[in-house]
CSV table of C-alpha atoms in Angstrom, one decimal:
chain,number,residue,atom,x,y,z
A,1,UNK,CA,-59.5,-99.4,-22.4
A,2,UNK,CA,-57.2,-102.3,-21.3
A,3,UNK,CA,-53.6,-101.5,-20.5
A,4,UNK,CA,-52.4,-103.6,-23.5
A,5,UNK,CA,-54.7,-101.8,-26.0
A,6,UNK,CA,-54.0,-98.4,-24.5
A,7,UNK,CA,-50.2,-99.0,-24.6
A,8,UNK,CA,-50.3,-100.0,-28.3
A,9,UNK,CA,-52.5,-97.1,-29.2
A,10,UNK,CA,-50.5,-94.4,-27.4
A,11,UNK,CA,-47.2,-95.9,-28.8
A,12,UNK,CA,-48.6,-95.6,-32.3
A,13,UNK,CA,-49.8,-92.1,-31.7
A,14,UNK,CA,-46.5,-91.0,-30.1
A,15,UNK,CA,-44.3,-92.6,-32.9
A,16,UNK,CA,-46.6,-91.1,-35.5
A,17,UNK,CA,-46.3,-87.6,-34.2
A,18,UNK,CA,-42.5,-87.8,-33.6
A,19,UNK,CA,-41.7,-89.4,-36.9
A,20,UNK,CA,-43.9,-87.1,-38.9
A,21,UNK,CA,-42.3,-84.0,-37.4
A,22,UNK,CA,-38.8,-85.4,-37.9
A,23,UNK,CA,-39.3,-86.3,-41.5
A,24,UNK,CA,-41.2,-83.1,-42.2
A,25,UNK,CA,-38.0,-81.2,-41.1
A,26,UNK,CA,-36.0,-83.0,-43.8
A,27,UNK,CA,-38.8,-82.5,-46.4
A,28,UNK,CA,-39.3,-78.8,-45.7
A,29,UNK,CA,-35.7,-77.8,-46.0
A,30,UNK,CA,-35.1,-80.1,-49.0
A,31,UNK,CA,-37.9,-78.5,-50.9
A,32,UNK,CA,-36.6,-75.0,-50.1
A,33,UNK,CA,-33.1,-76.0,-51.1
A,34,UNK,CA,-34.4,-77.0,-54.6
A,35,UNK,CA,-34.2,-80.8,-54.1
A,36,UNK,CA,-37.0,-83.0,-55.5
A,37,UNK,CA,-38.6,-85.2,-52.9
A,38,UNK,CA,-39.9,-88.5,-54.3
A,39,UNK,CA,-41.6,-89.9,-51.2
A,40,UNK,CA,-42.5,-88.8,-47.7
A,41,UNK,CA,-43.3,-92.0,-45.7
A,42,UNK,CA,-44.5,-92.5,-42.2
A,43,UNK,CA,-43.6,-96.1,-41.5
A,44,UNK,CA,-41.8,-98.7,-43.5
A,45,UNK,CA,-42.9,-101.4,-45.9
A,46,UNK,CA,-46.0,-101.6,-48.0
A,47,UNK,CA,-48.0,-98.3,-48.1
A,48,UNK,CA,-51.5,-98.6,-46.5
A,49,UNK,CA,-52.4,-95.2,-47.9
A,50,UNK,CA,-50.7,-92.8,-50.3
A,51,UNK,CA,-51.3,-89.8,-52.6
A,52,UNK,CA,-49.2,-87.6,-54.8
A,53,UNK,CA,-49.1,-83.8,-54.8
A,54,UNK,CA,-48.6,-81.6,-57.8
A,55,UNK,CA,-44.8,-81.7,-57.4
A,56,UNK,CA,-44.7,-85.4,-57.8
A,57,UNK,CA,-44.1,-86.2,-54.1
A,58,UNK,CA,-45.8,-89.3,-52.8
A,59,UNK,CA,-47.1,-89.1,-49.3
A,60,UNK,CA,-47.6,-92.5,-47.7
A,61,UNK,CA,-48.5,-94.2,-44.4
A,62,UNK,CA,-46.8,-97.6,-44.4
A,63,UNK,CA,-47.6,-100.9,-42.6
A,64,UNK,CA,-44.6,-101.0,-40.1
A,65,UNK,CA,-45.0,-97.9,-37.8
A,66,UNK,CA,-41.5,-98.0,-36.4
A,67,UNK,CA,-40.0,-95.0,-38.2
A,68,UNK,CA,-40.2,-93.2,-41.5
A,69,UNK,CA,-38.1,-91.7,-44.3
A,70,UNK,CA,-37.9,-89.0,-46.9
A,71,UNK,CA,-36.7,-90.3,-50.3
A,72,UNK,CA,-35.0,-87.6,-52.4
A,73,UNK,CA,-33.9,-87.6,-56.1
A,74,UNK,CA,-30.3,-88.8,-56.0
A,75,UNK,CA,-28.1,-90.0,-58.9
A,76,UNK,CA,-26.4,-92.5,-56.5
A,77,UNK,CA,-29.7,-94.3,-56.0
A,78,UNK,CA,-31.2,-94.4,-59.5
A,79,UNK,CA,-31.5,-92.8,-62.9
A,80,UNK,CA,-32.3,-89.1,-63.0
A,81,UNK,CA,-34.3,-87.8,-65.9
A,82,UNK,CA,-32.6,-85.2,-68.2
A,83,UNK,CA,-33.2,-81.7,-67.0
A,84,UNK,CA,-33.7,-82.8,-63.3
A,85,UNK,CA,-30.0,-83.2,-62.4
A,86,UNK,CA,-30.0,-79.8,-60.6
A,87,UNK,CA,-32.8,-81.1,-58.3
A,88,UNK,CA,-30.8,-84.2,-57.2
A,89,UNK,CA,-29.6,-84.3,-53.6
A,90,UNK,CA,-26.1,-85.3,-54.5
A,91,UNK,CA,-25.7,-82.3,-56.7
A,92,UNK,CA,-26.3,-79.8,-53.9
A,93,UNK,CA,-23.6,-77.8,-52.2
A,94,UNK,CA,-22.3,-79.6,-49.0
A,95,UNK,CA,-23.8,-76.9,-46.8
A,96,UNK,CA,-27.2,-77.4,-48.3
A,97,UNK,CA,-26.9,-81.2,-47.8
A,98,UNK,CA,-25.9,-80.6,-44.2
A,99,UNK,CA,-28.9,-78.3,-43.6
A,100,UNK,CA,-31.3,-80.9,-45.0
A,101,UNK,CA,-29.8,-83.6,-42.8
A,102,UNK,CA,-29.8,-81.6,-39.6
A,103,UNK,CA,-33.4,-80.3,-40.2
A,104,UNK,CA,-34.9,-83.6,-38.9
A,105,UNK,CA,-33.3,-83.4,-35.4
A,106,UNK,CA,-34.0,-79.6,-35.3
A,107,UNK,CA,-37.7,-80.3,-36.0
A,108,UNK,CA,-37.7,-82.6,-33.0
A,109,UNK,CA,-36.1,-79.9,-30.9
A,110,UNK,CA,-38.7,-77.4,-32.0
A,111,UNK,CA,-41.5,-79.8,-31.3
A,112,UNK,CA,-40.0,-80.4,-27.9
A,113,UNK,CA,-40.2,-76.7,-27.0
A,114,UNK,CA,-43.7,-76.4,-28.4
A,115,UNK,CA,-44.9,-79.4,-26.4
A,116,UNK,CA,-43.4,-78.0,-23.2
A,117,UNK,CA,-45.1,-74.7,-23.9
A,118,UNK,CA,-48.5,-76.4,-24.3
A,119,UNK,CA,-47.9,-78.4,-21.2
A,120,UNK,CA,-47.1,-75.3,-19.1
A,121,UNK,CA,-50.2,-73.5,-20.5
A,122,UNK,CA,-52.5,-76.4,-19.8
A,123,UNK,CA,-51.0,-76.9,-16.4
A,124,UNK,CA,-49.5,-80.1,-15.1
A,125,UNK,CA,-51.2,-81.3,-11.8
A,126,UNK,CA,-48.5,-82.5,-9.4
A,127,UNK,CA,-47.4,-82.7,-5.7
A,128,UNK,CA,-45.6,-80.2,-3.6
A,129,UNK,CA,-42.0,-81.2,-2.9
A,130,UNK,CA,-42.7,-81.5,0.9
A,131,UNK,CA,-40.6,-83.9,2.9
A,132,UNK,CA,-42.7,-86.6,4.6
A,133,UNK,CA,-40.1,-89.0,6.0
A,134,UNK,CA,-36.3,-88.7,6.6
A,135,UNK,CA,-33.9,-91.5,7.2
A,136,UNK,CA,-30.3,-92.4,6.5
A,137,UNK,CA,-28.4,-89.8,4.4
A,138,UNK,CA,-31.3,-87.3,4.4
A,139,UNK,CA,-31.6,-87.4,8.2
A,140,UNK,CA,-27.8,-87.1,8.6
A,141,UNK,CA,-27.9,-84.0,6.3
A,142,UNK,CA,-30.3,-82.2,8.5
A,143,UNK,CA,-33.5,-82.5,6.5
A,144,UNK,CA,-36.7,-82.6,8.6
A,145,UNK,CA,-40.2,-83.7,8.1
A,146,UNK,CA,-42.3,-80.8,6.8
A,147,UNK,CA,-39.4,-79.2,4.9
A,148,UNK,CA,-40.5,-77.8,1.5
A,149,UNK,CA,-37.7,-78.1,-1.0
A,150,UNK,CA,-37.6,-74.8,-3.0
A,151,UNK,CA,-34.5,-75.5,-5.0
A,152,UNK,CA,-31.9,-78.2,-5.6
A,153,UNK,CA,-28.7,-76.5,-6.3
A,154,UNK,CA,-29.5,-73.6,-8.6
A,155,UNK,CA,-32.6,-75.4,-10.0
A,156,UNK,CA,-36.0,-74.2,-8.7
A,157,UNK,CA,-38.3,-77.1,-7.8
A,158,UNK,CA,-41.9,-76.0,-7.8
A,159,UNK,CA,-43.1,-79.6,-7.7
A,160,UNK,CA,-41.9,-83.0,-6.5
A,161,UNK,CA,-41.3,-84.1,-10.1
A,162,UNK,CA,-38.7,-81.3,-10.7
A,163,UNK,CA,-37.1,-82.0,-7.3
A,164,UNK,CA,-36.9,-85.7,-8.0
A,165,UNK,CA,-35.3,-85.1,-11.5
A,166,UNK,CA,-32.7,-82.8,-9.9
A,167,UNK,CA,-31.9,-85.1,-7.0
A,168,UNK,CA,-31.5,-88.1,-9.3
A,169,UNK,CA,-28.9,-86.3,-11.5
A,170,UNK,CA,-26.9,-85.4,-8.4
A,171,UNK,CA,-27.3,-88.9,-6.9
A,172,UNK,CA,-26.0,-90.5,-10.1
A,173,UNK,CA,-22.8,-88.5,-9.8
A,174,UNK,CA,-22.7,-89.0,-6.0
A,175,UNK,CA,-22.4,-85.2,-5.7
A,176,UNK,CA,-23.3,-83.4,-2.5
A,177,UNK,CA,-26.0,-80.8,-3.4
A,178,UNK,CA,-27.4,-77.9,-1.4
A,179,UNK,CA,-31.1,-77.8,-0.9
A,180,UNK,CA,-32.9,-74.6,-0.2
A,181,UNK,CA,-35.9,-75.4,2.0
A,182,UNK,CA,-38.7,-73.7,3.7
A,183,UNK,CA,-39.0,-75.1,7.2
A,184,UNK,CA,-42.3,-76.0,8.8
A,185,UNK,CA,-42.1,-72.8,10.9
A,186,UNK,CA,-42.0,-70.7,7.8
A,187,UNK,CA,-38.3,-69.8,7.8
A,188,UNK,CA,-35.8,-70.7,5.1
A,189,UNK,CA,-32.6,-72.7,5.4
A,190,UNK,CA,-30.0,-74.5,3.2
A,191,UNK,CA,-29.3,-78.2,3.8
A,192,UNK,CA,-26.5,-80.0,2.1
A,193,UNK,CA,-27.7,-83.4,1.0
A,194,UNK,CA,-24.5,-85.5,1.2
A,195,UNK,CA,-25.1,-87.8,-1.7
A,196,UNK,CA,-21.4,-88.6,-1.8
A,197,UNK,CA,-22.1,-90.9,1.2
A,198,UNK,CA,-24.4,-93.2,-0.9
A,199,UNK,CA,-22.8,-96.6,-1.2
A,200,UNK,CA,-21.7,-97.9,-4.6
A,201,UNK,CA,-23.5,-100.6,-6.5
A,202,UNK,CA,-27.1,-99.3,-5.8
A,203,UNK,CA,-29.6,-100.0,-8.5
A,204,UNK,CA,-30.1,-96.7,-10.3
A,205,UNK,CA,-33.9,-97.2,-10.1
A,206,UNK,CA,-33.6,-97.2,-6.3
A,207,UNK,CA,-31.2,-94.2,-5.9
A,208,UNK,CA,-33.8,-91.8,-4.7
A,209,UNK,CA,-35.2,-94.2,-2.1
A,210,UNK,CA,-31.6,-94.9,-0.9
A,211,UNK,CA,-31.2,-91.2,0.1
A,212,UNK,CA,-33.7,-91.8,2.9
A,213,UNK,CA,-36.0,-88.9,1.6
A,214,UNK,CA,-39.6,-89.8,1.1
A,215,UNK,CA,-42.0,-87.2,-0.3
A,216,UNK,CA,-45.1,-86.4,1.9
A,217,UNK,CA,-47.6,-87.3,-0.9
A,218,UNK,CA,-46.1,-90.9,-1.0
A,219,UNK,CA,-47.1,-91.5,2.6
A,220,UNK,CA,-50.7,-92.7,3.1
A,221,UNK,CA,-52.9,-90.4,5.1
A,222,UNK,CA,-53.8,-91.6,8.6
A,223,UNK,CA,-57.4,-92.4,7.6
A,224,UNK,CA,-58.7,-95.9,8.4
A,225,UNK,CA,-59.9,-97.9,5.5
A,226,UNK,CA,-60.7,-101.1,7.4
A,227,UNK,CA,-60.8,-102.5,10.9
A,228,UNK,CA,-59.9,-106.1,11.3
A,229,UNK,CA,-62.7,-108.1,13.1
A,230,UNK,CA,-62.0,-109.1,16.7
A,231,UNK,CA,-58.9,-106.8,16.8
A,232,UNK,CA,-58.4,-104.3,19.6
A,233,UNK,CA,-59.9,-101.5,17.4
A,234,UNK,CA,-62.9,-103.6,16.4
A,235,UNK,CA,-66.2,-101.8,17.3
A,236,UNK,CA,-64.1,-98.9,18.7
A,237,UNK,CA,-62.6,-97.2,15.6
A,238,UNK,CA,-64.4,-97.1,12.3
A,239,UNK,CA,-63.7,-96.8,8.6
A,240,UNK,CA,-63.1,-93.1,7.7
A,241,UNK,CA,-61.7,-92.1,11.1
A,242,UNK,CA,-58.7,-89.9,10.8
A,243,UNK,CA,-56.2,-90.6,13.5
A,244,UNK,CA,-54.6,-87.4,14.9
A,245,UNK,CA,-52.8,-88.7,18.1
A,246,UNK,CA,-51.9,-91.8,19.9
A,247,UNK,CA,-51.1,-91.5,23.6
A,248,UNK,CA,-50.6,-87.8,23.2
A,249,UNK,CA,-48.2,-88.1,20.3
A,250,UNK,CA,-49.4,-86.4,17.1
A,251,UNK,CA,-50.0,-88.6,14.0
A,252,UNK,CA,-49.4,-86.8,10.6
A,253,UNK,CA,-49.0,-89.8,8.3
A,254,UNK,CA,-49.9,-93.5,8.4
A,255,UNK,CA,-46.2,-94.4,8.8
A,256,UNK,CA,-46.4,-92.8,12.3
A,257,UNK,CA,-48.9,-95.4,13.5
A,258,UNK,CA,-46.7,-98.6,13.7
A,259,UNK,CA,-44.0,-96.7,15.7
A,260,UNK,CA,-46.5,-95.2,18.2
A,261,UNK,CA,-48.5,-98.4,18.6
A,262,UNK,CA,-45.3,-100.4,19.2
A,263,UNK,CA,-44.2,-97.9,21.9
A,264,UNK,CA,-47.6,-98.2,23.5
A,265,UNK,CA,-47.4,-102.0,23.4
A,266,UNK,CA,-44.0,-102.0,24.9
A,267,UNK,CA,-45.2,-99.8,27.7
A,268,UNK,CA,-48.3,-101.8,28.3
A,269,UNK,CA,-51.8,-100.8,29.2
A,270,UNK,CA,-54.4,-98.6,27.6
A,271,UNK,CA,-53.9,-95.2,26.0
A,272,UNK,CA,-56.2,-92.6,24.4
A,273,UNK,CA,-56.4,-92.8,20.6
A,274,UNK,CA,-57.7,-89.5,19.2
A,275,UNK,CA,-59.6,-89.4,15.9
A,276,UNK,CA,-61.7,-87.1,13.8
A,277,UNK,CA,-65.1,-88.6,13.0
A,278,UNK,CA,-67.7,-86.7,11.1
A,279,UNK,CA,-66.3,-83.4,12.2
A,280,UNK,CA,-66.1,-84.4,15.9
A,281,UNK,CA,-62.9,-85.0,17.8
A,282,UNK,CA,-63.0,-88.2,19.9
A,283,UNK,CA,-60.6,-89.7,22.4
A,284,UNK,CA,-61.1,-93.5,22.7
A,285,UNK,CA,-59.2,-95.9,25.0
A,286,UNK,CA,-57.4,-98.7,23.3
A,287,UNK,CA,-54.7,-101.2,24.2
A,288,UNK,CA,-52.7,-103.0,21.4
A,289,UNK,CA,-52.0,-106.7,21.3
A,290,UNK,CA,-49.5,-109.0,19.7
A,291,UNK,CA,-50.6,-109.9,16.2
A,292,UNK,CA,-49.0,-111.7,13.2
A,293,UNK,CA,-48.2,-110.1,9.9
A,294,UNK,CA,-50.3,-111.8,7.3
A,295,UNK,CA,-47.4,-112.0,4.7
A,296,UNK,CA,-44.3,-112.4,6.8
A,297,UNK,CA,-45.7,-114.1,9.8
A,298,UNK,CA,-43.7,-111.8,12.1
A,299,UNK,CA,-45.2,-110.8,15.5
A,300,UNK,CA,-45.9,-107.1,16.1
A,301,UNK,CA,-47.9,-104.8,18.4
A,302,UNK,CA,-51.1,-103.8,16.5
A,303,UNK,CA,-54.6,-102.4,16.7
A,304,UNK,CA,-56.0,-104.1,13.6
A,305,UNK,CA,-56.1,-101.1,11.3
A,306,UNK,CA,-55.6,-100.8,7.5
A,307,UNK,CA,-55.1,-97.6,5.6
A,308,UNK,CA,-57.4,-96.3,2.9
A,309,UNK,CA,-56.2,-97.4,-0.5
A,310,UNK,CA,-56.5,-94.3,-2.7
A,311,UNK,CA,-54.4,-92.1,-5.0
A,312,UNK,CA,-53.0,-89.0,-3.2
A,313,UNK,CA,-54.7,-85.7,-4.1
A,314,UNK,CA,-52.7,-83.3,-6.1
A,315,UNK,CA,-51.6,-80.2,-4.1
A,316,UNK,CA,-49.6,-78.4,-6.7
A,317,UNK,CA,-49.9,-77.3,-10.4
A,318,UNK,CA,-47.1,-76.4,-12.7
A,319,UNK,CA,-48.6,-73.7,-14.9
A,320,UNK,CA,-47.6,-70.5,-16.7
A,321,UNK,CA,-49.5,-68.0,-18.8
A,322,UNK,CA,-49.1,-68.2,-22.6
A,323,UNK,CA,-46.3,-65.5,-22.6
A,324,UNK,CA,-44.5,-66.7,-19.6
A,325,UNK,CA,-44.6,-70.2,-20.9
A,326,UNK,CA,-42.3,-69.4,-23.8
A,327,UNK,CA,-39.1,-68.8,-21.8
A,328,UNK,CA,-40.2,-71.5,-19.4
A,329,UNK,CA,-40.4,-74.0,-22.3
A,330,UNK,CA,-37.0,-72.9,-23.6
A,331,UNK,CA,-35.4,-73.3,-20.2
A,332,UNK,CA,-37.0,-76.7,-19.6
A,333,UNK,CA,-35.9,-77.9,-23.1
A,334,UNK,CA,-32.3,-76.7,-22.4
A,335,UNK,CA,-32.3,-78.3,-19.0
A,336,UNK,CA,-33.6,-81.6,-20.3
A,337,UNK,CA,-31.0,-81.5,-23.1
A,338,UNK,CA,-28.2,-81.1,-20.6
A,339,UNK,CA,-29.6,-83.9,-18.5
A,340,UNK,CA,-29.9,-86.3,-21.5
A,341,UNK,CA,-26.4,-85.5,-22.7
A,342,UNK,CA,-25.1,-86.1,-19.2
A,343,UNK,CA,-27.0,-89.4,-19.1
A,344,UNK,CA,-25.4,-90.5,-22.3
A,345,UNK,CA,-22.0,-89.5,-21.0
A,346,UNK,CA,-22.6,-91.6,-17.8
A,347,UNK,CA,-23.6,-94.6,-19.9
A,348,UNK,CA,-20.5,-94.4,-22.1
A,349,UNK,CA,-18.2,-93.9,-19.1
A,350,UNK,CA,-19.7,-96.8,-17.2
A,351,UNK,CA,-21.2,-94.7,-14.4
A,352,UNK,CA,-24.7,-95.7,-15.4
A,353,UNK,CA,-25.8,-99.1,-16.6
A,354,UNK,CA,-27.1,-99.3,-20.1
A,355,UNK,CA,-29.8,-101.5,-18.7
A,356,UNK,CA,-31.4,-98.4,-17.2
A,357,UNK,CA,-30.5,-96.1,-20.1
A,358,UNK,CA,-31.8,-97.7,-23.3
A,359,UNK,CA,-35.6,-98.2,-23.4
A,360,UNK,CA,-37.4,-100.3,-25.9
A,361,UNK,CA,-40.9,-100.1,-27.4
A,362,UNK,CA,-42.6,-102.0,-24.5
A,363,UNK,CA,-41.3,-99.6,-21.9
A,364,UNK,CA,-42.1,-96.6,-24.1
A,365,UNK,CA,-45.7,-97.9,-24.8
A,366,UNK,CA,-46.4,-98.5,-21.1
A,367,UNK,CA,-45.0,-95.1,-20.2
A,368,UNK,CA,-47.1,-93.4,-22.9
A,369,UNK,CA,-50.3,-95.2,-21.7
A,370,UNK,CA,-49.6,-94.4,-18.0
A,371,UNK,CA,-48.9,-90.7,-18.7
A,372,UNK,CA,-52.0,-90.4,-21.0
A,373,UNK,CA,-54.1,-91.8,-18.1
A,374,UNK,CA,-52.6,-89.1,-15.8
A,375,UNK,CA,-53.8,-86.3,-18.1
A,376,UNK,CA,-53.0,-84.3,-21.2
A,377,UNK,CA,-50.2,-82.3,-19.6
A,378,UNK,CA,-48.4,-85.4,-18.4
A,379,UNK,CA,-48.6,-87.0,-21.8
A,380,UNK,CA,-47.4,-83.8,-23.5
A,381,UNK,CA,-44.3,-83.8,-21.1
A,382,UNK,CA,-43.5,-87.4,-22.0
A,383,UNK,CA,-43.9,-86.7,-25.7
A,384,UNK,CA,-41.6,-83.7,-25.4
A,385,UNK,CA,-39.0,-85.8,-23.8
A,386,UNK,CA,-39.3,-88.5,-26.4
A,387,UNK,CA,-39.0,-85.9,-29.2
A,388,UNK,CA,-35.9,-84.5,-27.5
A,389,UNK,CA,-34.4,-88.0,-27.2
A,390,UNK,CA,-35.1,-88.7,-30.9
A,391,UNK,CA,-33.4,-85.4,-31.9
A,392,UNK,CA,-30.3,-86.0,-29.7
A,393,UNK,CA,-30.0,-89.7,-30.7
A,394,UNK,CA,-30.1,-88.8,-34.4
A,395,UNK,CA,-27.3,-86.4,-33.9
A,396,UNK,CA,-24.9,-89.1,-32.7
A,397,UNK,CA,-22.1,-89.6,-35.2
A,398,UNK,CA,-23.2,-93.1,-36.2
A,399,UNK,CA,-23.4,-93.9,-39.9
A,400,UNK,CA,-27.1,-94.4,-41.0
A,401,UNK,CA,-28.2,-91.8,-38.4
A,402,UNK,CA,-28.4,-88.1,-39.4
A,403,UNK,CA,-25.3,-87.5,-37.2
A,404,UNK,CA,-23.3,-90.0,-39.3
A,405,UNK,CA,-24.2,-88.2,-42.5
A,406,UNK,CA,-23.2,-84.9,-40.9
A,407,UNK,CA,-19.9,-86.4,-40.0
A,408,UNK,CA,-19.3,-87.4,-43.7
A,409,UNK,CA,-20.2,-83.9,-44.9
A,410,UNK,CA,-18.0,-82.2,-42.3
A,411,UNK,CA,-15.1,-84.3,-43.6
A,412,UNK,CA,-16.0,-83.3,-47.2
A,413,UNK,CA,-16.1,-79.7,-46.1
A,414,UNK,CA,-12.6,-79.9,-44.6
A,415,UNK,CA,-10.9,-82.0,-47.4
A,416,UNK,CA,-12.8,-80.4,-50.3
A,417,UNK,CA,-14.1,-83.6,-51.8
A,418,UNK,CA,-16.7,-86.2,-50.9
A,419,UNK,CA,-15.9,-89.3,-48.8
A,420,UNK,CA,-15.3,-92.2,-51.1
A,421,UNK,CA,-18.1,-94.7,-51.8
A,422,UNK,CA,-16.0,-97.5,-50.3
A,423,UNK,CA,-15.7,-95.6,-47.0
A,424,UNK,CA,-19.3,-94.7,-47.0
A,425,UNK,CA,-20.3,-98.3,-47.6
A,426,UNK,CA,-18.1,-99.6,-44.8
A,427,UNK,CA,-19.6,-96.9,-42.5
A,428,UNK,CA,-23.1,-98.0,-43.4
A,429,UNK,CA,-22.3,-101.6,-42.4
A,430,UNK,CA,-20.8,-100.4,-39.1
A,431,UNK,CA,-23.7,-98.1,-38.5
A,432,UNK,CA,-26.2,-100.9,-39.2
A,433,UNK,CA,-24.4,-103.2,-36.8
A,434,UNK,CA,-24.5,-100.6,-34.1
A,435,UNK,CA,-28.2,-99.9,-34.6
A,436,UNK,CA,-29.0,-103.6,-34.6
A,437,UNK,CA,-27.0,-104.0,-31.4
A,438,UNK,CA,-28.8,-101.0,-29.9
A,439,UNK,CA,-32.2,-102.4,-30.8
A,440,UNK,CA,-31.2,-105.8,-29.4
A,441,UNK,CA,-30.2,-104.1,-26.1
A,442,UNK,CA,-33.5,-102.2,-26.0
A,443,UNK,CA,-35.6,-105.4,-26.5
A,444,UNK,CA,-33.4,-107.2,-23.9
A,445,UNK,CA,-34.1,-104.4,-21.4
A,446,UNK,CA,-37.8,-104.5,-22.2
A,447,UNK,CA,-37.9,-108.2,-21.5
A,448,UNK,CA,-35.9,-108.0,-18.3
A,449,UNK,CA,-37.6,-104.9,-16.9
A,450,UNK,CA,-41.2,-105.6,-17.9
A,451,UNK,CA,-41.6,-109.3,-18.3
A,452,UNK,CA,-39.0,-110.9,-16.0
A,453,UNK,CA,-39.1,-108.6,-13.0
């Protein structure tokens, strides 16, 4: 399946699941509150498929799959047959109306917990949060190669994904954060990562790299993928050789090789390059020579080696049993809720650019496809985060959204009478303008981040 077709497919699947659950929340509570539901639609526009149940509700799948709605009997929107007035939405007590409105976001929150639970039960393949390279702030903070990050602050980090999420939140706030690590010798220590020393103006997408901490799994293994013809290593080293030492200095990652080869070139002469080949350990004499980088044209000391181009192997799995997965899913949902609310706060306060906060359909489609290709657990995690985002977004006090209706009903609850139609109409125009502006920003970000860069 091509990336384009896969992205479109998984976007439609994701939106279909999220919208159906959201609207079902409104529908379920409305029916149990005695309100007649006229239509339950997934999508907008002309129905592609529809049917009616015995209660007169039309269930439809419409042509434009970018949302959905539940249409209820309401005297403000059309004539109500005699005898059905009690089933009209506008005739319900304000608390019932509030329950019906909030049920959509609540359904998304429930779905989020369920998806996290299923992800934990299936098990998400991942990478250990082992430090592979330290520079800059990370080195100044005392982190060392081989450290295994057990916790960031009070947040346990069983995998590099959890560690990266926790570090990103602290980096966005420029907050120094303690890291509990297990050293290479097996002992434990606490290192304070001094994120307050990060310079201002860094692109948020490059914040983690700017800390100087690189996870071990991101570093290519020191396995030879190709030997350049007529280079110093030609006919000496071979594809598949694993380098373990150069001139007596151990090699643990491909990133060690340029530094050691450069030191050898500066010193001059031959040195022993040790490799593992077919289970045997070999020591072979080699002398680097001055070579030109094929892209930059810069001269450097080299042997003529290229790394194996392959995906790193997973060395960690985030998994719980069915019972233990319940509290784990609740904790993860609460933690992600806090992170998202904090992200919205940073965007409104100007500490986070909206360019990196608001994602459009292209970004979501590509992310859905990428996560689906990584496996079911990764896709379930992304779907859980999208469901949570939809629930939180709908609770914002913006007219048109569920949060805007809740605001009107809270005012009605306090003052004892409904908000005037004039105020509601004005609010609808304001809400529509805000939503259009938000959609415009999302499409702009999509174009800039996916098509321009």
